[in-house]
PDB file of C-alpha atoms in Angstrom:
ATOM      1  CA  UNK G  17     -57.297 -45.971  -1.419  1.00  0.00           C
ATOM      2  CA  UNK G  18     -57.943 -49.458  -0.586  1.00  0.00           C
ATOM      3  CA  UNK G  19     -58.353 -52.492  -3.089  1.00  0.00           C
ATOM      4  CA  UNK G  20     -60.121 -56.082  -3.615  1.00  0.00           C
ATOM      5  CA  UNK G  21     -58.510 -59.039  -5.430  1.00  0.00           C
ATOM      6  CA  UNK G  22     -61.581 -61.544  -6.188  1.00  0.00           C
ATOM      7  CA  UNK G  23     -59.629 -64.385  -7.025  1.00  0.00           C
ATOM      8  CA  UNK G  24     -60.711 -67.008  -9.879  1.00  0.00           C
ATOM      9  CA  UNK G  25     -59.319 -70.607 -10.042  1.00  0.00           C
ATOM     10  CA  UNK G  26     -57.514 -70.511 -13.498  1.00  0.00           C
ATOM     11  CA  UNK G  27     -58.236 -67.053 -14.515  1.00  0.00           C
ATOM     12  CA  UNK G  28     -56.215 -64.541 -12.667  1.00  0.00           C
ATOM     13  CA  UNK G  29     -54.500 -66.343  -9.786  1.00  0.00           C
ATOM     14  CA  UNK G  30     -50.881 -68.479 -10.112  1.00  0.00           C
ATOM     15  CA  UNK G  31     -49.004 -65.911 -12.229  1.00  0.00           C
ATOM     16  CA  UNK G  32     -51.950 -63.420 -12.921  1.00  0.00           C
ATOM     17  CA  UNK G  33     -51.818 -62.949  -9.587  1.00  0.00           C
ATOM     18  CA  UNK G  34     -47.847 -62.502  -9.214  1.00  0.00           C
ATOM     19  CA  UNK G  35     -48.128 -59.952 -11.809  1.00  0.00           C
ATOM     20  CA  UNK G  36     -51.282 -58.123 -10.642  1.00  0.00           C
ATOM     21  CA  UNK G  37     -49.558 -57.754  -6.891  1.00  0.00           C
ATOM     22  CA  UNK G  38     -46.071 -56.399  -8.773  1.00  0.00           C
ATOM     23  CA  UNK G  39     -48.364 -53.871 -10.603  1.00  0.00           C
ATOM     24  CA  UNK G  40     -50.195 -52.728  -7.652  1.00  0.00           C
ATOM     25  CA  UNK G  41     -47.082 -52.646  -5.052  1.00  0.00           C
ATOM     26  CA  UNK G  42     -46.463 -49.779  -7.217  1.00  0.00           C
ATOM     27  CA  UNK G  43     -49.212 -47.638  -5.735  1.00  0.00           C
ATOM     28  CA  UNK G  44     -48.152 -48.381  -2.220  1.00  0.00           C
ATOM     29  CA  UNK G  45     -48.247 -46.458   0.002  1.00  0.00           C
ATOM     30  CA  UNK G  46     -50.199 -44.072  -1.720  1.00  0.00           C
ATOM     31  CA  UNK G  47     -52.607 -47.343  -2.486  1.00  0.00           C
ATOM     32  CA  UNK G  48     -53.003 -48.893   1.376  1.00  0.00           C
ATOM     33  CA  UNK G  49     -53.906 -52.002   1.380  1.00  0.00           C
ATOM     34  CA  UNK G  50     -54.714 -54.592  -1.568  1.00  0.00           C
ATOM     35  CA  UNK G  51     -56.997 -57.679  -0.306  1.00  0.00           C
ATOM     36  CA  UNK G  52     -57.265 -61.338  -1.952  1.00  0.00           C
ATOM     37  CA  UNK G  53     -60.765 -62.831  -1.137  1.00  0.00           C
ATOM     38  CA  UNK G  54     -61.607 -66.517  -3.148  1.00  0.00           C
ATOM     39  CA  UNK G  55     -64.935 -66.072  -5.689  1.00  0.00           C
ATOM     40  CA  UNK G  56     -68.021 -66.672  -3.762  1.00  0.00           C
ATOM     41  CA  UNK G  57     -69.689 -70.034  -5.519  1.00  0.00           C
ATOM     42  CA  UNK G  58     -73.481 -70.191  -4.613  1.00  0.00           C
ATOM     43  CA  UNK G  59     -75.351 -73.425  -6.009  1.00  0.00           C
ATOM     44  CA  UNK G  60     -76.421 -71.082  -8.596  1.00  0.00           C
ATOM     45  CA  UNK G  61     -74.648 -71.329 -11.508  1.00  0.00           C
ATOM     46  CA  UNK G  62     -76.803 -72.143 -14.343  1.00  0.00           C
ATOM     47  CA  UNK G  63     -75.234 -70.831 -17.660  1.00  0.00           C
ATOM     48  CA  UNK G  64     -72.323 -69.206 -15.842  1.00  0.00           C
ATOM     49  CA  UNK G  65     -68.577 -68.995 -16.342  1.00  0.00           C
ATOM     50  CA  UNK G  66     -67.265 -73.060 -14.766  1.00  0.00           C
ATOM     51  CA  UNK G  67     -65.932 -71.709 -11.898  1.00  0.00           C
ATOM     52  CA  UNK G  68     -63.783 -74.100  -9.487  1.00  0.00           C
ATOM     53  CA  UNK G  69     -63.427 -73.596  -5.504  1.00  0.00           C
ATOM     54  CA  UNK G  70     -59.393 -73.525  -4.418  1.00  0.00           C
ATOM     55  CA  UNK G  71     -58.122 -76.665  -2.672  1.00  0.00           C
ATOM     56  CA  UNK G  72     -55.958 -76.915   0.562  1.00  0.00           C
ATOM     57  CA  UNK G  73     -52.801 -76.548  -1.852  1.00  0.00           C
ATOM     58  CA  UNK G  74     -53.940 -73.602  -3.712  1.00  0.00           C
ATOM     59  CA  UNK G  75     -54.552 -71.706  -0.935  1.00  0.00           C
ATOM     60  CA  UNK G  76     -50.970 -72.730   0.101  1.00  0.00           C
ATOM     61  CA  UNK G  77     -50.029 -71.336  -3.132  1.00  0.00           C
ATOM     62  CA  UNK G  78     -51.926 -68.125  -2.851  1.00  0.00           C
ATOM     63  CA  UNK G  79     -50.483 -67.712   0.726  1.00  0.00           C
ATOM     64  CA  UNK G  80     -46.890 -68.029  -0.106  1.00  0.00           C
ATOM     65  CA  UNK G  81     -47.149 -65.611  -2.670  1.00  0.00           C
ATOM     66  CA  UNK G  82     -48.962 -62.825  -0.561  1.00  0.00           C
ATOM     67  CA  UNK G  83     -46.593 -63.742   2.310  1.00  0.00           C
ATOM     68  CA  UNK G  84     -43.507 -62.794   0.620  1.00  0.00           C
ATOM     69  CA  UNK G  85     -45.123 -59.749  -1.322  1.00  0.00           C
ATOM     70  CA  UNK G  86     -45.931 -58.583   2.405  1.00  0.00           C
ATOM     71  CA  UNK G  87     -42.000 -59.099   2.974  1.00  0.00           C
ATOM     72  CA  UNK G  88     -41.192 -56.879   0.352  1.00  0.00           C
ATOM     73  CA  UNK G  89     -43.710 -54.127   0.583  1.00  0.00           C
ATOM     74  CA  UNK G  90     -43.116 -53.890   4.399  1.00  0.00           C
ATOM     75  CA  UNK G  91     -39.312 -53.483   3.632  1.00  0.00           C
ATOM     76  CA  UNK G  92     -40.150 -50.879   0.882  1.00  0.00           C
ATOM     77  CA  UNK G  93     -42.567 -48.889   2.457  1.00  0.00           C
ATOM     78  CA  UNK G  94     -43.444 -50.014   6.072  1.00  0.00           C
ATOM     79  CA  UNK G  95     -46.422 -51.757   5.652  1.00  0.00           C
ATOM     80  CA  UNK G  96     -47.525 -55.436   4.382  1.00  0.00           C
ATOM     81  CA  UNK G  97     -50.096 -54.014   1.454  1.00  0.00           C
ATOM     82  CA  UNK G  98     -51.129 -57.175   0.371  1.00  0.00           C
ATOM     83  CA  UNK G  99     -53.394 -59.541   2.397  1.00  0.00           C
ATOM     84  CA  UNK G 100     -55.101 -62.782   2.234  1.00  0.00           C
ATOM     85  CA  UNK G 101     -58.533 -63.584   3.266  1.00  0.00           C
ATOM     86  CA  UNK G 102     -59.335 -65.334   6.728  1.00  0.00           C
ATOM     87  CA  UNK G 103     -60.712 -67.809   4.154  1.00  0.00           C
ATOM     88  CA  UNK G 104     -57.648 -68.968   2.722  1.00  0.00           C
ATOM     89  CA  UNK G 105     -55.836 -69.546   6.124  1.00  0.00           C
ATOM     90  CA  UNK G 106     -58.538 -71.527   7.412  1.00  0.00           C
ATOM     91  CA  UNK G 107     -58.812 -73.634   3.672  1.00  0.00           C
ATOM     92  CA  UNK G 108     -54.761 -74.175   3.670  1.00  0.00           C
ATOM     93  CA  UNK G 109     -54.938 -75.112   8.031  1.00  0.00           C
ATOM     94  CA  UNK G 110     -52.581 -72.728   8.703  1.00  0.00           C
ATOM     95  CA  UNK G 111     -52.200 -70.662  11.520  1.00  0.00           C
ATOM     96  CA  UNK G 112     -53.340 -66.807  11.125  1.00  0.00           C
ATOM     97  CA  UNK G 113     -51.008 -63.791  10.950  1.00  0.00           C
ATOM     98  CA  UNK G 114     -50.453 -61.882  13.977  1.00  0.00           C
ATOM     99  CA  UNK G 115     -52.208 -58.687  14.411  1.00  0.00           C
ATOM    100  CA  UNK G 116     -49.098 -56.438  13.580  1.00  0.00           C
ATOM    101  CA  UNK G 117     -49.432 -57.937   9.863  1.00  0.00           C
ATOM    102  CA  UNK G 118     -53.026 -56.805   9.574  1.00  0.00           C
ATOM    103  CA  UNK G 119     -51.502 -53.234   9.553  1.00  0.00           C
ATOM    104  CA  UNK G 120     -54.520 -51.798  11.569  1.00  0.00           C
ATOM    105  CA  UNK G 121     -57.493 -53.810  10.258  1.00  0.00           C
ATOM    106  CA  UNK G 122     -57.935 -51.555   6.791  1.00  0.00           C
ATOM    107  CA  UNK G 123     -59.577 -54.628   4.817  1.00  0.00           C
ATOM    108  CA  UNK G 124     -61.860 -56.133   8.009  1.00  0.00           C
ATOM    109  CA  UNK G 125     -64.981 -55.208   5.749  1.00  0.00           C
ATOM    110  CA  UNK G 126     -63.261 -58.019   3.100  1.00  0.00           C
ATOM    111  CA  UNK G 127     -62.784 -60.292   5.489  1.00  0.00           C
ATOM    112  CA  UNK G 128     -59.121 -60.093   6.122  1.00  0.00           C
ATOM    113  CA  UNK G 129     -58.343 -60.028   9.658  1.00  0.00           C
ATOM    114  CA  UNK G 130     -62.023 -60.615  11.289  1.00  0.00           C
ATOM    115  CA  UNK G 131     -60.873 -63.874  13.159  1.00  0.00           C
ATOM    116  CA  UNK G 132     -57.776 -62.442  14.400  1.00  0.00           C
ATOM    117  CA  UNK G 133     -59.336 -59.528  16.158  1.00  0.00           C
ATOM    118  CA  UNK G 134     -62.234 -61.280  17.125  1.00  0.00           C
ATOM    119  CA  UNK G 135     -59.779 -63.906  19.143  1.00  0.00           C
ATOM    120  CA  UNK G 136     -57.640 -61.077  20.401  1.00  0.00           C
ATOM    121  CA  UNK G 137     -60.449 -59.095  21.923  1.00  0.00           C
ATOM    122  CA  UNK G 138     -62.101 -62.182  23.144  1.00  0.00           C
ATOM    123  CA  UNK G 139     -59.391 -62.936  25.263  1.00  0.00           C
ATOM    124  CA  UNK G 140     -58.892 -59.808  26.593  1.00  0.00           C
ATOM    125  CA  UNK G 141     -61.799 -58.818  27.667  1.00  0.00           C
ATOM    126  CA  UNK G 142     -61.945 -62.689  29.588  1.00  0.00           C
ATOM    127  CA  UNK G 143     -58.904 -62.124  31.318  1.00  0.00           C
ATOM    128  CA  UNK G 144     -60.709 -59.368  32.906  1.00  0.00           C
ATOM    129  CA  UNK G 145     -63.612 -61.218  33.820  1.00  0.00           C
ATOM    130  CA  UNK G 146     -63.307 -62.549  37.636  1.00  0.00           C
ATOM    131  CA  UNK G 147     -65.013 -65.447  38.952  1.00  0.00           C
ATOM    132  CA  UNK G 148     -68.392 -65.527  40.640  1.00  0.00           C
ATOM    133  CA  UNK G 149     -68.234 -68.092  43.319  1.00  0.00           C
ATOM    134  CA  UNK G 150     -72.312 -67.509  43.394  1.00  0.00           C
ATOM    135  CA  UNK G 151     -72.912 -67.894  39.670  1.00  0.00           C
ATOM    136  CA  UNK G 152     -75.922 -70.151  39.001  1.00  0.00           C
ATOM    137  CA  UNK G 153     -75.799 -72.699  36.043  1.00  0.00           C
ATOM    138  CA  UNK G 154     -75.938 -71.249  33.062  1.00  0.00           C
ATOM    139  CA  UNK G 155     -76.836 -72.804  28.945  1.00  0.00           C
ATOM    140  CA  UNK G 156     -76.772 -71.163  25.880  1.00  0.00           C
ATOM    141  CA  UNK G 157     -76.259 -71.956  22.250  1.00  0.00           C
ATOM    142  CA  UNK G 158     -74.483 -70.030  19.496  1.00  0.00           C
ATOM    143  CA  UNK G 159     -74.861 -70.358  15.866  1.00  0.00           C
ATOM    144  CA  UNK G 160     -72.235 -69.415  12.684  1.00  0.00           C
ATOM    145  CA  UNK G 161     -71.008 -70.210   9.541  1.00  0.00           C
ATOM    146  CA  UNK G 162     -68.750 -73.256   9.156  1.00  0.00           C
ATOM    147  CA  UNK G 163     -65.389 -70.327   8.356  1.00  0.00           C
ATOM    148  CA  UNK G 164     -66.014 -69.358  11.725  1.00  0.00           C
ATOM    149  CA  UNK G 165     -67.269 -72.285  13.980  1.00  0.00           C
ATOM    150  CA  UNK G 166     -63.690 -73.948  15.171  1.00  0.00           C
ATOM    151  CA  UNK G 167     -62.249 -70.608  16.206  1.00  0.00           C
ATOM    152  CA  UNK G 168     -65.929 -70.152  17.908  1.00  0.00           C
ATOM    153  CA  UNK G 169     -65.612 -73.489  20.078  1.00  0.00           C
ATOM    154  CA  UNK G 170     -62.420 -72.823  20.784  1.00  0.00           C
ATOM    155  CA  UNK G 171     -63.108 -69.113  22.284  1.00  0.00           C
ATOM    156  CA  UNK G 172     -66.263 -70.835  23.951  1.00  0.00           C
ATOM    157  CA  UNK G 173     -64.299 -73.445  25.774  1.00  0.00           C
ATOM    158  CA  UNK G 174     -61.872 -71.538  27.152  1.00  0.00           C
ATOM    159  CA  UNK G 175     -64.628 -69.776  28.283  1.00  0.00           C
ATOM    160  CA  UNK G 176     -65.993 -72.578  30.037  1.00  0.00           C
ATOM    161  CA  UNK G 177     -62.810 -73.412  31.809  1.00  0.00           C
ATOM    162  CA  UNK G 178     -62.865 -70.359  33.453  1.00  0.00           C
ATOM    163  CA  UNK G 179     -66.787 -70.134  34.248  1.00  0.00           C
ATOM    164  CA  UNK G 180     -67.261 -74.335  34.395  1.00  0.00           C
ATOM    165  CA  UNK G 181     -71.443 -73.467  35.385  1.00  0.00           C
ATOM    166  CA  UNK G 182     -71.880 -72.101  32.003  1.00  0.00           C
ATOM    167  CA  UNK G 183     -72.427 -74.747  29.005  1.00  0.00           C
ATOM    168  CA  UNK G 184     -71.819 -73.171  25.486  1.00  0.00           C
ATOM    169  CA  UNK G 185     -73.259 -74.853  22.739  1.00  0.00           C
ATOM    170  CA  UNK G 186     -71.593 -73.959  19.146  1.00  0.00           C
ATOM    171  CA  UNK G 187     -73.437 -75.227  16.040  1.00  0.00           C
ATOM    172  CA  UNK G 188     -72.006 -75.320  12.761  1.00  0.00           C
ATOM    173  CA  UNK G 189     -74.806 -74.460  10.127  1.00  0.00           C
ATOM    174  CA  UNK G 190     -74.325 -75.530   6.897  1.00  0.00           C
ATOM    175  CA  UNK G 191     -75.477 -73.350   4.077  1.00  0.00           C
ATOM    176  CA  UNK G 192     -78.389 -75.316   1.932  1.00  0.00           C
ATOM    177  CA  UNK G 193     -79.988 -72.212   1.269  1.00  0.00           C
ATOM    178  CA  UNK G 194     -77.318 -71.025  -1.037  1.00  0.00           C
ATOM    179  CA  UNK G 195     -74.885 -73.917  -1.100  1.00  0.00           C
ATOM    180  CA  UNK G 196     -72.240 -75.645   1.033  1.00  0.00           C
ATOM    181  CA  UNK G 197     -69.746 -73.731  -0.804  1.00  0.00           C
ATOM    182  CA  UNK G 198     -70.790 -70.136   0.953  1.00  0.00           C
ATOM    183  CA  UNK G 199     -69.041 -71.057   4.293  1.00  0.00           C
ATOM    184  CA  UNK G 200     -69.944 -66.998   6.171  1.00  0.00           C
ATOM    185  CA  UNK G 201     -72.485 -66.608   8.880  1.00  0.00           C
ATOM    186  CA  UNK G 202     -73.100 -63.402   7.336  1.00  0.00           C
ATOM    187  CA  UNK G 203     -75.346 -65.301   4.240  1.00  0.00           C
ATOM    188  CA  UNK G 204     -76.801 -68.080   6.568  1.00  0.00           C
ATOM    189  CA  UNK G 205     -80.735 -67.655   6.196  1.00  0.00           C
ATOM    190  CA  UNK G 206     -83.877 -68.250   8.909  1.00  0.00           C
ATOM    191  CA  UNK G 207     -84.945 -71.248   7.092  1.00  0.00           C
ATOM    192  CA  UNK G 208     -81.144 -73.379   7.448  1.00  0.00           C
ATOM    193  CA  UNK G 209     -80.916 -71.944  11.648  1.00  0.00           C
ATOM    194  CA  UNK G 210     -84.562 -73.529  12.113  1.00  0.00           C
ATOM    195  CA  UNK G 211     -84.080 -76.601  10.321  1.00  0.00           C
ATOM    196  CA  UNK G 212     -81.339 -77.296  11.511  1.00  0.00           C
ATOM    197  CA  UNK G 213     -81.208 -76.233  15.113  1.00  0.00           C
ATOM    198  CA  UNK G 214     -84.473 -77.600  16.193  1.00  0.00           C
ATOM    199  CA  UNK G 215     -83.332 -80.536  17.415  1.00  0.00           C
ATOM    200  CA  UNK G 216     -80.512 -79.416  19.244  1.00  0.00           C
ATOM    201  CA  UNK G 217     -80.462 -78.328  22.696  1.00  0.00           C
ATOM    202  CA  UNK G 218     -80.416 -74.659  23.094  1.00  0.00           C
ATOM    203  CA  UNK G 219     -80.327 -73.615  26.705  1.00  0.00           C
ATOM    204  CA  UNK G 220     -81.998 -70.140  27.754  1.00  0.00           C
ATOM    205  CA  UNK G 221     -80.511 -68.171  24.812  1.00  0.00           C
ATOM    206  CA  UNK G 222     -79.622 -68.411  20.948  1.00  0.00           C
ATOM    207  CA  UNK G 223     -76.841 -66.172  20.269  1.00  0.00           C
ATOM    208  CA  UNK G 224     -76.207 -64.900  16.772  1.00  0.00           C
ATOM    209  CA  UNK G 225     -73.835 -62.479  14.849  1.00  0.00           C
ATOM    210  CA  UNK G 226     -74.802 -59.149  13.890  1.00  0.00           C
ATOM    211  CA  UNK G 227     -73.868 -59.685  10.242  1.00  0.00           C
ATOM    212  CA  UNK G 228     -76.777 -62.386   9.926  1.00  0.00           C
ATOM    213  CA  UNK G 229     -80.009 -60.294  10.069  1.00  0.00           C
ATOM    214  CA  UNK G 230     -80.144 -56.876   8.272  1.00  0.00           C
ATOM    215  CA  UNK G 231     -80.196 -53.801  11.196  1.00  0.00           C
ATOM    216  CA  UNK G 232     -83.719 -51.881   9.895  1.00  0.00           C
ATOM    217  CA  UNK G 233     -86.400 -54.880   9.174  1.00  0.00           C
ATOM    218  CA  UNK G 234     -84.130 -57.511  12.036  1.00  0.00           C
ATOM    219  CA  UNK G 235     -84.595 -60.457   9.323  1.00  0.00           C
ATOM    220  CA  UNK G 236     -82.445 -62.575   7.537  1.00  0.00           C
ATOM    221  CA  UNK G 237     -81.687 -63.099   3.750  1.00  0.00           C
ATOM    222  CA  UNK G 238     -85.206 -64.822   2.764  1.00  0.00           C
ATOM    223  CA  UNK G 239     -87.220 -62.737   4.366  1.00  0.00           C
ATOM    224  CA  UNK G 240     -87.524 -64.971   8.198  1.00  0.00           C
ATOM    225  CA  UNK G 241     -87.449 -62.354  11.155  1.00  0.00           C
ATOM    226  CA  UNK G 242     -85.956 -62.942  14.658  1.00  0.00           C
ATOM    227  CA  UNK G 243     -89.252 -63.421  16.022  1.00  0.00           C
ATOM    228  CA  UNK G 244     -90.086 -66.404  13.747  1.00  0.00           C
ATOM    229  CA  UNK G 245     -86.753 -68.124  14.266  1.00  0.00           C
ATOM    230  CA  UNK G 246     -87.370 -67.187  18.268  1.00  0.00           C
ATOM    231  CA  UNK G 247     -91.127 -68.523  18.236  1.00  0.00           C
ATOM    232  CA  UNK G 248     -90.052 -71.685  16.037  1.00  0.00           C
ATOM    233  CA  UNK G 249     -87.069 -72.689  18.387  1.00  0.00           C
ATOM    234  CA  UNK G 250     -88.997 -71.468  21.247  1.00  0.00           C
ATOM    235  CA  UNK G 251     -85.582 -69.327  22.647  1.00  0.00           C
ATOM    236  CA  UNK G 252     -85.093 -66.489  23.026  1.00  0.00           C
ATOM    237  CA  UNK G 253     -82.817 -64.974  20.705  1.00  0.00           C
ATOM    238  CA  UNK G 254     -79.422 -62.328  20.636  1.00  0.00           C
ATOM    239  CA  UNK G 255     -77.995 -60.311  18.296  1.00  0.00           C
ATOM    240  CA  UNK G 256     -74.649 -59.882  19.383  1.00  0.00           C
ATOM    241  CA  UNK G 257     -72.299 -57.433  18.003  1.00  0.00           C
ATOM    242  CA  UNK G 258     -68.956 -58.418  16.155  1.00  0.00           C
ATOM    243  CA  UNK G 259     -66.808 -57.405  18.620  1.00  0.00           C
ATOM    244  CA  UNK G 260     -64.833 -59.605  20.929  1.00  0.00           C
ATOM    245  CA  UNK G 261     -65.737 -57.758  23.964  1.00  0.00           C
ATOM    246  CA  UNK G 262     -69.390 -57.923  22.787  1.00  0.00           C
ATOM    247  CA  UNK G 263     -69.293 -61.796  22.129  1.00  0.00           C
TER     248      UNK G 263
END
C-alpha cells in the first residue's frame, strides 16, 4: 500500500503534519511509501476554501520534517517511507535527494522522484553517446512547465557541450490557461505552447513530454491537437517519452 499527503497551508501541515507522519510510520513497512505533494491552486477559486501557496521557508519547513522522519523510518525498518515532492525541493532551492532515498521510485506517479531519474538516465545514456565528427548542424526547441525547465537547460547544455552542432532551445511556458500557480508540463494546454512559442525560434523540431497530450485523441487539455499546434508553429512536432534515455 502506498499513500498521498496533499498538503494545505494552515490546515494539516506544521504539526498536523508531524502527527499525521508519526501515525502513518506505524504502518511501515507493511504501508510502503507515504508521499507529500503541495495543493494544486488553479486561478479558479471562486467560492472555495482561501487556500495559500507555500513559500521558500515552508517548504524548508516541510523538508526538514520529512528528512528526519526518513532518518527514523530507514533506521526502523530499512526504508525512508516518507517523501517530499520534486515540488518542494525546487520551491525551498535545495538540492534533490539521491536516488538511494527514493527507495525504488514507488511514488514517481506523485511526483516524487521524476527529476532525479530523469537527470540520472539522461546522463547515462549521454555518456554512451560518441561523437560524430560528420554530424551536420542541428536546431530544435523543447517546451515544459516552469517545475521542470532549469533542470531541462541544464541536461540540454551539457548536451551541447558534447555535440556543439546541435542548438537546444528550452522554453519555459507559463501556465495562463489555468494559472501561474500550476507550474507541471503535464497541465500546459495548446492554446499557452502557441501563444507563446510563436515568436520564438524553433529549429526543425518541437519536442514535448508525453504527459502533455492525452495517448488516444493526441490533444492537449482544451481540446488543441498536435496537428494544430504543428500547423500553427509550422514545426514539426515530438512526443517524447518520459524517460531519460528517450529525452
Amino acid at each position: 500500500m502506498n499513500g498521498q499527503i496533499v498538503l494545505c497551508k494552515g490546515v494539516n501541515d506544521g504539526k498536523e503534519l508531524a502527527y499525521t507522519i508519526e501515525q502513518l510510520s506505524k504502518y511501515a513497512p507493511v504501508m510502503q511509501s507515504v508521499s507529500v505533494v503541495p495543493v494544486g491552486l488553479s486561478k479558479y477559486r471562486d467560492g472555495l476554501y482561501p487556500l495559500e501557496p507555500f513559500t521558500k521557508e515552508d517548504a524548508c519547513e516541510v523538508i526538514d520534517l520529512i528528512e528526519k522522519w526518513q532518518t527514523i523510518n530507514y533506521e526502523r525498518h530499512g526504508i525512508h517511507f516518507i517523501h517530499a515532492s520534486d515540488e518542494f525541493y525546487t520551491l525551498a532551492e535545495r538540492e534533490l535527494p539521491e536516488e538511494e532515498r527514493y527507495d525504488g521510485y514507488t511514488q514517481l506517479e506523485n511526483g516524487v522522484g521524476m527529476i532525479r531519474l530523469l537527470m540520472d538516465e539522461f546522463r547515462e545514456a549521454l555518456a554512451k553517446e560518441k561523437k560524430h565528427p560528420f554530424m551536420r548542424k542541428k536546431e530544435c526547441a523543447i517546451a515544459t512547465g516552469r517545475l521542470a525547465a532549469p533542470f531541462i537547460r541544464m541536461l540540454c547544455q551539457e548536451f551541447m557541450e558534447k555535440f556543439p552542432k546541435v542548438t537546444v532551445h528550452v522554453y519555459e511556458i507559463r501556465n495562463d490557461f489555468f494559472g501561474e500557480k500550476i507550474t507541471v508540463s503535464g497541465l500546459i494546454t495548446g492554446q499557452d505552447l502557441m501563444a507563446q512559442l510563436k515568436e520564438q525560434p524553433l529549429g526543425s523540431h518541437l519536442l514535448l513530454p508525453q504527459n502533455m497530450v492525452r495517448a488516444e485523441e493526441q490533444d492537449f487539455l482544451d481540446d488543441v491537437t498536435v496537428a494544430q499546434l504543428s500547423d500553427a508553429l509550422q514545426v514539426k512536432v515530438d512526443i517524447v517519452k518520459s524517460s531519460g534515455q528517450d529525452l
